[in-house]
């Protein structure tokens, strides 16, 4: 895909390995993977204008090639409900980032649709030196991070394999709905796994893909944060 290759070429030209969230999400969109609506603001007034267009509540995030873990440096502020909130958050994010890394190159501030809370899943891919790209699935939060409750398949995966991956994790019953969480749209997850598989097969320069978290709803899903690392 041309748009995707262009992004990867530019990242390489700039001597980077990590895509910005904006770049990673653009790659996702090209492969049909749903993401939160986003635009980059270059100043406070622009951030307010974009928030109005996207619709409240919004999330603001730093866009910088020097900041990989955005929330670690106060580079993410969620739940902004008014223009005033956006103005305050804009200044706050720049201040937080500058305090942490004075010379960080700032591309802008990402204004993004706030995804309502729901069941969180993770879709990832890594490139194994022996087997090539492999696709990963798990449920968000403690399930992947603490319990390592994940399913892997060597790419490319079939639709049947995508379904197996989802049903074999121990947390699978949670996808049927739990307490205040609605049943999750498993078909939407299957589609994201297949699209992720296609992406890493067609772009062998990808070392790591991490869609984390993806909010899954009764109908549809939305990727909230996307990371891509090149070899
Ligand atoms: P980091 O670079 O620190 O991983 P993220 O983009 O993942 O930054 O943001 C940190 C956290 O903020 C996410 O894990 C998620 O809980 C929340 N978050 C970020 N963006 C959104 C969004 N658009 N909608 C809802 N929650 C979000
Ligand atoms: Mg994240």
Short mmCIF file of C-alpha atoms and ligand atoms in Angstrom, two decimals:
data_model
loop_
_atom_site.label_atom_id
_atom_site.label_comp_id
_atom_site.label_asym_id
_atom_site.label_seq_id
_atom_site.Cartn_x
_atom_site.Cartn_y
_atom_site.Cartn_z
CA UNK A 1 0.00 0.00 0.00
CA UNK A 2 1.43 3.31 -1.13
CA UNK A 3 0.40 5.58 1.76
CA UNK A 4 1.77 3.07 4.25
CA UNK A 5 5.10 2.68 2.44
CA UNK A 6 5.40 6.46 2.30
CA UNK A 7 5.02 6.69 6.08
CA UNK A 8 7.60 3.94 6.68
CA UNK A 9 10.02 5.56 4.21
CA UNK A 10 9.75 8.90 5.96
CA UNK A 11 10.34 7.32 9.39
CA UNK A 12 13.48 5.62 8.06
CA UNK A 13 14.66 8.83 6.33
CA UNK A 14 14.36 10.69 9.63
CA UNK A 15 16.48 8.02 11.32
CA UNK A 16 13.60 6.84 13.53
CA UNK A 17 12.35 3.35 14.38
CA UNK A 18 9.21 4.30 16.32
CA UNK A 19 6.23 5.65 14.46
CA UNK A 20 4.35 8.53 16.05
CA UNK A 21 0.86 7.59 17.21
CA UNK A 22 -0.54 9.64 14.32
CA UNK A 23 1.57 7.69 11.83
CA UNK A 24 0.75 4.31 13.38
CA UNK A 25 -2.98 5.11 13.37
CA UNK A 26 -2.85 6.26 9.77
CA UNK A 27 -1.30 2.88 8.89
CA UNK A 28 -4.14 1.18 10.83
CA UNK A 29 -6.77 3.15 8.92
CA UNK A 30 -5.18 2.11 5.59
CA UNK A 31 -5.62 -1.51 6.66
CA UNK A 32 -9.21 -1.02 7.80
CA UNK A 33 -8.43 -1.14 11.52
CA UNK A 34 -10.78 1.21 13.41
CA UNK A 35 -9.12 3.97 15.47
CA UNK A 36 -10.34 6.97 17.47
CA UNK A 37 -10.82 10.08 15.29
CA UNK A 38 -7.76 12.30 15.55
CA UNK A 39 -6.16 15.53 14.25
CA UNK A 40 -2.93 17.32 15.14
CA UNK A 41 -3.10 20.87 16.53
CA UNK A 42 -0.17 23.28 16.29
CA UNK A 43 -1.55 25.82 18.77
CA UNK A 44 -4.19 26.20 21.45
CA UNK A 45 -6.81 27.86 19.22
CA UNK A 46 -6.44 25.10 16.66
CA UNK A 47 -6.84 22.47 19.39
CA UNK A 48 -10.19 24.02 20.41
CA UNK A 49 -11.35 24.19 16.80
CA UNK A 50 -10.46 20.52 16.23
CA UNK A 51 -12.13 19.48 19.50
CA UNK A 52 -15.33 21.20 18.33
CA UNK A 53 -15.15 19.31 15.04
CA UNK A 54 -14.38 15.94 16.64
CA UNK A 55 -16.96 16.39 19.41
CA UNK A 56 -16.55 16.36 23.20
CA UNK A 57 -15.25 14.70 25.31
CA UNK A 58 -11.76 14.64 23.82
CA UNK A 59 -8.27 13.49 24.79
CA UNK A 60 -5.10 15.53 24.20
CA UNK A 61 -1.73 13.83 23.70
CA UNK A 62 1.78 14.97 22.97
CA UNK A 63 3.15 14.19 19.50
CA UNK A 64 6.93 13.97 19.71
CA UNK A 65 9.52 11.60 18.25
CA UNK A 66 11.40 11.97 21.55
CA UNK A 67 8.49 10.75 23.72
CA UNK A 68 7.60 7.08 23.41
CA UNK A 69 5.59 6.52 26.61
CA UNK A 70 3.38 9.58 26.52
CA UNK A 71 1.56 9.21 29.84
CA UNK A 72 4.84 8.68 31.73
CA UNK A 73 5.68 12.33 31.10
CA UNK A 74 2.20 13.78 31.61
CA UNK A 75 1.69 13.82 27.86
CA UNK A 76 -1.87 12.45 27.89
CA UNK A 77 -4.92 14.20 29.38
CA UNK A 78 -8.29 12.45 29.00
CA UNK A 79 -11.89 13.45 29.63
CA UNK A 80 -11.81 17.06 28.35
CA UNK A 81 -15.41 18.27 28.18
CA UNK A 82 -15.22 21.96 27.22
CA UNK A 83 -13.14 24.42 25.16
CA UNK A 84 -11.72 25.77 28.44
CA UNK A 85 -10.60 22.24 29.42
CA UNK A 86 -8.86 21.89 26.06
CA UNK A 87 -7.07 25.24 26.42
CA UNK A 88 -5.83 24.33 29.90
CA UNK A 89 -4.77 20.82 28.88
CA UNK A 90 -2.88 22.13 25.85
CA UNK A 91 -0.62 24.32 27.97
CA UNK A 92 -0.34 21.69 30.70
CA UNK A 93 0.86 18.98 28.30
CA UNK A 94 3.57 21.20 26.80
CA UNK A 95 4.68 22.22 30.28
CA UNK A 96 4.76 18.59 31.51
CA UNK A 97 6.77 17.45 28.52
CA UNK A 98 9.24 20.33 28.68
CA UNK A 99 9.83 19.65 32.38
CA UNK A 100 10.68 16.06 31.58
CA UNK A 101 12.73 16.64 28.43
CA UNK A 102 13.66 20.26 27.77
CA UNK A 103 14.85 19.65 24.22
CA UNK A 104 12.05 17.30 23.09
CA UNK A 105 11.04 18.02 19.50
CA UNK A 106 7.31 18.82 19.55
CA UNK A 107 5.36 18.00 16.37
CA UNK A 108 2.08 19.17 17.88
CA UNK A 109 -0.71 18.07 20.17
CA UNK A 110 -3.04 15.29 19.14
CA UNK A 111 -6.74 16.04 19.64
CA UNK A 112 -8.62 12.81 19.76
CA UNK A 113 -12.10 11.43 20.25
CA UNK A 114 -12.46 9.94 23.75
CA UNK A 115 -13.49 6.28 23.45
CA UNK A 116 -16.09 5.40 26.11
CA UNK A 117 -14.83 2.77 28.55
CA UNK A 118 -15.58 -0.85 27.59
CA UNK A 119 -13.91 -4.23 27.44
CA UNK A 120 -10.26 -3.70 26.50
CA UNK A 121 -8.35 -6.07 24.26
CA UNK A 122 -4.85 -6.03 22.81
CA UNK A 123 -3.84 -7.05 19.32
CA UNK A 124 -0.15 -7.19 18.59
CA UNK A 125 2.48 -8.63 16.32
CA UNK A 126 6.17 -9.37 16.69
CA UNK A 127 8.70 -10.58 14.19
CA UNK A 128 10.34 -13.80 15.26
CA UNK A 129 13.81 -14.29 13.71
CA UNK A 130 12.92 -17.91 12.95
CA UNK A 131 9.19 -17.94 12.20
CA UNK A 132 8.72 -14.43 10.84
CA UNK A 133 5.73 -12.29 11.86
CA UNK A 134 3.38 -13.68 14.54
CA UNK A 135 0.08 -12.18 15.64
CA UNK A 136 -0.94 -11.88 19.32
CA UNK A 137 -4.28 -11.50 21.09
CA UNK A 138 -5.18 -10.88 24.72
CA UNK A 139 -7.53 -8.97 27.00
CA UNK A 140 -6.34 -5.61 28.30
CA UNK A 141 -4.94 -4.69 31.68
CA UNK A 142 -3.92 -7.44 34.09
CA UNK A 143 -4.68 -10.29 31.69
CA UNK A 144 -1.77 -9.59 29.38
CA UNK A 145 0.52 -7.64 31.69
CA UNK A 146 0.35 -9.79 34.84
CA UNK A 147 -1.18 -13.11 33.83
CA UNK A 148 0.45 -13.34 30.36
CA UNK A 149 -2.88 -14.72 29.16
CA UNK A 150 -2.21 -14.40 25.42
CA UNK A 151 -2.64 -16.36 22.21
CA UNK A 152 -0.08 -16.37 19.38
CA UNK A 153 -0.21 -17.61 15.79
CA UNK A 154 2.38 -17.37 13.03
CA UNK A 155 1.13 -15.00 10.30
CA UNK A 156 -0.65 -15.08 7.95
CA UNK A 157 -3.60 -16.27 10.02
CA UNK A 158 -6.90 -17.60 8.69
CA UNK A 159 -10.29 -16.50 9.94
CA UNK A 160 -10.61 -19.82 11.81
CA UNK A 161 -7.26 -19.20 13.51
CA UNK A 162 -8.33 -15.70 14.51
CA UNK A 163 -11.45 -17.18 16.17
CA UNK A 164 -9.33 -19.82 17.94
CA UNK A 165 -6.98 -17.16 19.28
CA UNK A 166 -9.88 -15.26 20.81
CA UNK A 167 -11.58 -18.29 22.35
CA UNK A 168 -8.43 -19.91 23.75
CA UNK A 169 -7.40 -17.14 26.17
CA UNK A 170 -8.57 -17.84 29.70
CA UNK A 171 -10.25 -14.44 29.96
CA UNK A 172 -12.48 -15.31 26.97
CA UNK A 173 -15.71 -15.59 29.07
CA UNK A 174 -15.38 -11.85 29.85
CA UNK A 175 -16.07 -11.12 26.19
CA UNK A 176 -19.60 -12.43 26.70
CA UNK A 177 -20.28 -9.53 29.05
CA UNK A 178 -19.55 -9.08 32.72
CA UNK A 179 -21.12 -6.77 35.34
CA UNK A 180 -21.38 -3.36 33.67
CA UNK A 181 -19.58 -4.49 30.51
CA UNK A 182 -21.66 -5.36 27.44
CA UNK A 183 -20.99 -8.49 25.36
CA UNK A 184 -18.10 -7.71 23.02
CA UNK A 185 -18.33 -7.67 19.22
CA UNK A 186 -16.13 -10.73 18.58
CA UNK A 187 -16.52 -10.33 14.80
CA UNK A 188 -14.90 -6.89 15.04
CA UNK A 189 -11.91 -8.44 16.87
CA UNK A 190 -11.62 -11.23 14.28
CA UNK A 191 -11.47 -8.59 11.55
CA UNK A 192 -8.78 -6.58 13.37
CA UNK A 193 -6.66 -9.74 13.82
CA UNK A 194 -6.95 -10.51 10.09
CA UNK A 195 -6.12 -6.91 9.12
CA UNK A 196 -3.13 -6.88 11.50
CA UNK A 197 -1.92 -10.15 9.98
CA UNK A 198 -2.20 -8.71 6.48
CA UNK A 199 -0.33 -5.57 7.57
CA UNK A 200 2.66 -7.43 9.03
CA UNK A 201 2.81 -9.85 6.09
CA UNK A 202 2.82 -7.05 3.52
CA UNK A 203 5.29 -4.95 5.54
CA UNK A 204 8.06 -7.21 6.75
CA UNK A 205 9.95 -4.13 7.94
CA UNK A 206 7.62 -4.07 10.99
CA UNK A 207 9.38 -5.41 14.08
CA UNK A 208 6.54 -4.79 16.52
CA UNK A 209 2.90 -3.78 16.32
CA UNK A 210 0.92 -2.99 19.46
CA UNK A 211 -2.72 -1.95 19.37
CA UNK A 212 -3.23 -1.40 23.07
CA UNK A 213 -5.87 -0.91 24.20
CA UNK A 214 -8.65 -1.55 21.73
CA UNK A 215 -12.06 -0.75 23.24
CA UNK A 216 -14.59 -3.35 22.12
CA UNK A 217 -18.27 -2.48 22.13
CA UNK A 218 -21.45 -4.43 21.52
CA UNK A 219 -21.08 -3.19 18.00
CA UNK A 220 -17.64 -2.29 16.71
CA UNK A 221 -14.31 -1.53 18.30
CA UNK A 222 -11.85 1.36 18.49
CA UNK A 223 -8.07 1.40 18.82
CA UNK A 224 -7.11 3.97 21.44
CA UNK A 225 -3.30 3.73 21.21
CA UNK A 226 -1.18 2.25 18.42
CA UNK A 227 2.56 1.63 18.38
CA UNK A 228 4.63 0.41 15.45
CA UNK A 229 8.39 -0.20 15.66
CA UNK A 230 10.43 -0.86 12.53
CA UNK A 231 13.47 -3.12 12.32
P1 LIG B 1 1.00 5.92 26.27
O1 LIG B 1 1.98 6.41 25.26
O2 LIG B 1 1.35 6.38 27.64
O3 LIG B 1 0.78 4.44 26.17
P2 LIG B 1 -1.82 6.20 25.51
O4 LIG B 1 -2.15 6.82 24.22
O5 LIG B 1 -1.94 4.72 25.60
O6 LIG B 1 -0.35 6.70 25.94
O7 LIG B 1 -2.72 6.87 26.64
C1 LIG B 1 -2.66 6.41 27.99
C2 LIG B 1 -4.01 5.87 28.44
O8 LIG B 1 -5.01 6.89 28.35
C3 LIG B 1 -4.56 4.73 27.57
O9 LIG B 1 -4.05 3.49 27.93
C4 LIG B 1 -6.05 4.85 27.84
O10 LIG B 1 -6.40 4.27 29.09
C5 LIG B 1 -6.24 6.35 27.95
N1 LIG B 1 -6.61 6.90 26.62
C6 LIG B 1 -5.76 7.38 25.69
N2 LIG B 1 -6.42 7.80 24.59
C7 LIG B 1 -7.72 7.57 24.81
C8 LIG B 1 -8.92 7.77 24.04
N3 LIG B 1 -8.89 8.31 22.82
N4 LIG B 1 -10.09 7.41 24.61
C9 LIG B 1 -10.13 6.87 25.84
N5 LIG B 1 -9.06 6.65 26.62
C10 LIG B 1 -7.85 6.99 26.12
MG1 LIG B 2 -0.61 3.18 25.47
#
